Tab-separated table of N, CA, C and O in Angstrom:
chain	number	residue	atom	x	y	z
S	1	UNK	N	0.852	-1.174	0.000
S	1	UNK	CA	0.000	0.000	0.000
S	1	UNK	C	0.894	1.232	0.000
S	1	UNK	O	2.065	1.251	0.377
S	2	UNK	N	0.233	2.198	-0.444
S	2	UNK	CA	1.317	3.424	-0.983
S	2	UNK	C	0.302	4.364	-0.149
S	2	UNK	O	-0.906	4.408	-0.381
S	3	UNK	N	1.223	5.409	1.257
S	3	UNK	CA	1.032	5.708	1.746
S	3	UNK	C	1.322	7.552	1.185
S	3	UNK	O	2.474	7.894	0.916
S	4	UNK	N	0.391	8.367	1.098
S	4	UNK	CA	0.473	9.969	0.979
S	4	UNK	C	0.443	10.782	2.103
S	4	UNK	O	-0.608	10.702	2.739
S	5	UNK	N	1.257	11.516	2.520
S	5	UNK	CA	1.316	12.524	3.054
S	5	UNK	C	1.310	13.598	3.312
S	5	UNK	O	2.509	13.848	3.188
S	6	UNK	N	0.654	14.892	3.723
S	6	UNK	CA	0.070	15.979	3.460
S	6	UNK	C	-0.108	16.872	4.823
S	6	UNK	O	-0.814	16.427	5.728
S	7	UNK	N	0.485	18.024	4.941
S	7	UNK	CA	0.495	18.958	5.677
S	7	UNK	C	0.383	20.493	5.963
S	7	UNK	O	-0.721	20.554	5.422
S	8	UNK	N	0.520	21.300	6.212
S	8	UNK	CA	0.264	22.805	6.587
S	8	UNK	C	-0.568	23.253	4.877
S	8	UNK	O	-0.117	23.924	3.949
S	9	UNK	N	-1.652	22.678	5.002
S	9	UNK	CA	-2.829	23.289	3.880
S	9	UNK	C	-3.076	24.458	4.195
S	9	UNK	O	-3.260	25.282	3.298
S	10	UNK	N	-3.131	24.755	5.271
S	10	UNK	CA	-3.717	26.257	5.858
S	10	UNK	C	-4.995	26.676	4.987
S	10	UNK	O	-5.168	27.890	4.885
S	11	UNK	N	-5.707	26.025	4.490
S	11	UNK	CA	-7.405	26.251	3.562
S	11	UNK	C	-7.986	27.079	4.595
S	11	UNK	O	-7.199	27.572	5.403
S	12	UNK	N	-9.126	27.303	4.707
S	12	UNK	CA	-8.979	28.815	3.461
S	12	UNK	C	-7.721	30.074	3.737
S	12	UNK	O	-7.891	31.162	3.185
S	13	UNK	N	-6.569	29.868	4.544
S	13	UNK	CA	-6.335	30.816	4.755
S	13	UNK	C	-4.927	31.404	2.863
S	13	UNK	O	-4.551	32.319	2.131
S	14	UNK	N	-4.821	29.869	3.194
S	14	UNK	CA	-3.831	30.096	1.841
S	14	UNK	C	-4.078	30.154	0.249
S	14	UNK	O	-3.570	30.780	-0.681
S	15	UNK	N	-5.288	29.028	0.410
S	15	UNK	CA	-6.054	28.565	-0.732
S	15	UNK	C	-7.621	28.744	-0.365
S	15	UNK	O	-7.952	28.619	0.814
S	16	UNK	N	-8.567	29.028	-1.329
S	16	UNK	CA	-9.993	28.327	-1.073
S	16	UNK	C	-9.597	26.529	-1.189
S	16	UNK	O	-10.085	25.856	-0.281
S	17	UNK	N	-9.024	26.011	-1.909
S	17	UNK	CA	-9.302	24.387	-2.200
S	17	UNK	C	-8.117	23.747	-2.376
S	17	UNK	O	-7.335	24.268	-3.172
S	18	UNK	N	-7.742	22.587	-1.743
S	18	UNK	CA	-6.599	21.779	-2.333
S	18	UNK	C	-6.272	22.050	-3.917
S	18	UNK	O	-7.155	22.238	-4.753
S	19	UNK	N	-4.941	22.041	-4.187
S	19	UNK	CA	-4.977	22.537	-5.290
S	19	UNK	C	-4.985	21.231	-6.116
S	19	UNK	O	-4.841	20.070	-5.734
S	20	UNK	N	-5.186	21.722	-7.315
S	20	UNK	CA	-5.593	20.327	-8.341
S	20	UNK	C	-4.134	19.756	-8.410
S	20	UNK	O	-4.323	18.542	-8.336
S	21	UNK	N	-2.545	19.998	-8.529
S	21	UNK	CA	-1.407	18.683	-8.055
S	21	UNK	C	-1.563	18.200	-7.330
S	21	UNK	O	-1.112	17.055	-7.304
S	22	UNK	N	-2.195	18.629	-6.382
S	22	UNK	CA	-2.239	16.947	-5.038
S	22	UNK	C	-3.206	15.884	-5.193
S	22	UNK	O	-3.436	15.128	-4.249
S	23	UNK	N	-3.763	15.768	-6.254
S	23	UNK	CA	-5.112	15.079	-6.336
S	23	UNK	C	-4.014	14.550	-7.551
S	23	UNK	O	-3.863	13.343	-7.361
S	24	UNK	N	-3.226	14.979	-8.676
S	24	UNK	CA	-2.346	14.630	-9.562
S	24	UNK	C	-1.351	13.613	-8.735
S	24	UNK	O	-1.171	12.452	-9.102
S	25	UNK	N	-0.826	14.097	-7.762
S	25	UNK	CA	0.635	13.566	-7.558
S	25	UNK	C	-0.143	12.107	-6.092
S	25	UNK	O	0.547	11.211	-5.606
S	26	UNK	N	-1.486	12.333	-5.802
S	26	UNK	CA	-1.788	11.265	-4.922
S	26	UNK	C	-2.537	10.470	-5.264
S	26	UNK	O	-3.297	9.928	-4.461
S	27	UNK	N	-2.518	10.072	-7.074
S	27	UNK	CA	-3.417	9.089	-7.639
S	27	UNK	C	-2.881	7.886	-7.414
S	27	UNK	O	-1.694	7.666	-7.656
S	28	UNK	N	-3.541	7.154	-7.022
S	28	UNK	CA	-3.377	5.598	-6.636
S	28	UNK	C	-2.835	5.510	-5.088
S	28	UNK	O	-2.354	4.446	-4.699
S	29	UNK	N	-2.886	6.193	-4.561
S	29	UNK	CA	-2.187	6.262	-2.931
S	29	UNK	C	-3.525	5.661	-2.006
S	29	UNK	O	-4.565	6.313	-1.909
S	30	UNK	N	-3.372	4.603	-1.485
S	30	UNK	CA	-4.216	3.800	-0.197
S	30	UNK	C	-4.529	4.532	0.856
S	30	UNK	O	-5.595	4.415	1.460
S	31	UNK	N	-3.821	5.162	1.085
S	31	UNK	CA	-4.316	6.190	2.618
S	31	UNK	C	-3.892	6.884	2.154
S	31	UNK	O	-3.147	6.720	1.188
S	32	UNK	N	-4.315	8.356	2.850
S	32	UNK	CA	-3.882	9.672	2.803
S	32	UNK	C	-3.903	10.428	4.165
S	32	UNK	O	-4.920	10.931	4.642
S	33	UNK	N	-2.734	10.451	4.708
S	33	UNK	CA	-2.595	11.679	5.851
S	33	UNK	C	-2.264	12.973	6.005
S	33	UNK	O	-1.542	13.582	5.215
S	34	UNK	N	-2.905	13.579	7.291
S	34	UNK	CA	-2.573	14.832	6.966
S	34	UNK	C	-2.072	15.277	8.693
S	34	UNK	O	-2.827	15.286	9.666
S	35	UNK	N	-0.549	15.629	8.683
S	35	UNK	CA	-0.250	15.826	9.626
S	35	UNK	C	0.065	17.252	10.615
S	35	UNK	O	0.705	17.647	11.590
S	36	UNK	N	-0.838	17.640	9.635
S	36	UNK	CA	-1.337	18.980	10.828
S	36	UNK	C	-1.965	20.703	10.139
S	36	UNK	O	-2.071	21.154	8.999
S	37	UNK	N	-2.171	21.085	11.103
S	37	UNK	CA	-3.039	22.733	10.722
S	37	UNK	C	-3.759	22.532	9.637
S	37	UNK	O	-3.441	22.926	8.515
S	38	UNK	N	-5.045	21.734	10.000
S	38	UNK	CA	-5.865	21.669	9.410
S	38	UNK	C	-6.818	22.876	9.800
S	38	UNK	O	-7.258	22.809	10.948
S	39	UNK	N	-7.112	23.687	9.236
S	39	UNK	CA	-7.752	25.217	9.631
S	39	UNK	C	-9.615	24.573	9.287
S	39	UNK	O	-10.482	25.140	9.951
S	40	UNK	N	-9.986	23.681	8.494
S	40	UNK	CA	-11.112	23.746	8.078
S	40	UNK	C	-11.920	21.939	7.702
S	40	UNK	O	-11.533	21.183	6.811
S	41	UNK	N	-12.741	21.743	8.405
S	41	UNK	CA	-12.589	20.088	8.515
S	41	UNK	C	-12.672	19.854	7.029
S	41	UNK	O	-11.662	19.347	6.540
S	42	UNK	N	-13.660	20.116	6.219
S	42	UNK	CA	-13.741	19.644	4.599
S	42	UNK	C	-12.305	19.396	3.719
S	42	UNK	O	-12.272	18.652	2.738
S	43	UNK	N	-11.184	20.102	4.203
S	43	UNK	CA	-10.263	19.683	3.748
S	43	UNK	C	-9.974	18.022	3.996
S	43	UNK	O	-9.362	17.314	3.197
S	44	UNK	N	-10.635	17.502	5.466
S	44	UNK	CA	-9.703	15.810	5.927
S	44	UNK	C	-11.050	15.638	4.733
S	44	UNK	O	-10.770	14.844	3.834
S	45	UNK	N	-12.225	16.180	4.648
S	45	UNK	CA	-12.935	15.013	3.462
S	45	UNK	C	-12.477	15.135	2.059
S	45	UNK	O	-12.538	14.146	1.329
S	46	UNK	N	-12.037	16.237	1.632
S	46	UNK	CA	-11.403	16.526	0.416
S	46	UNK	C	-10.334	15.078	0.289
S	46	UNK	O	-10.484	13.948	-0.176
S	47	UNK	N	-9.326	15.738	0.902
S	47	UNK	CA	-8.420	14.683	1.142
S	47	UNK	C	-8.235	12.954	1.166
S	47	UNK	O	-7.356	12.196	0.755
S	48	UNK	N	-9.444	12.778	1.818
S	48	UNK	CA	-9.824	11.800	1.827
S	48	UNK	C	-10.366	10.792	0.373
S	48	UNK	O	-10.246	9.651	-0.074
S	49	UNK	N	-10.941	11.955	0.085
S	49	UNK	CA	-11.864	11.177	-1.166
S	49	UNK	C	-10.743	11.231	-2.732
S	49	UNK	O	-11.211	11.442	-3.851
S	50	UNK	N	-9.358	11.010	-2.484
S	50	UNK	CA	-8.152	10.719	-3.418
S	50	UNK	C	-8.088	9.810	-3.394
S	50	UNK	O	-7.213	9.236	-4.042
């Protein structure tokens, strides 16, 4: 299993939305984590649904 990792999103403060490379560079990845400053919960579902 191919594990992704993902951190200081700072949404909305940096971005409105994950930007469309991380959804590029985490295709086929089994889990996806996110290890911190999550400012906004919809990002862990964003995230999630890669």
């Amino acid at each position: 299993m191919r594990i992704g990792l993902i951190s200081d999103t700072h949404i909305p403060e940096a971005c409105e939305h994950l930007p469309q490379r991380v959804f590029e560079v985490f295709a086929g990845i089994g889990l996806v984590m996110h290890a911190g400053d999550v400012y906004v919960n919809r990002v862990l579902g964003t995230a999630g649904a890669i």
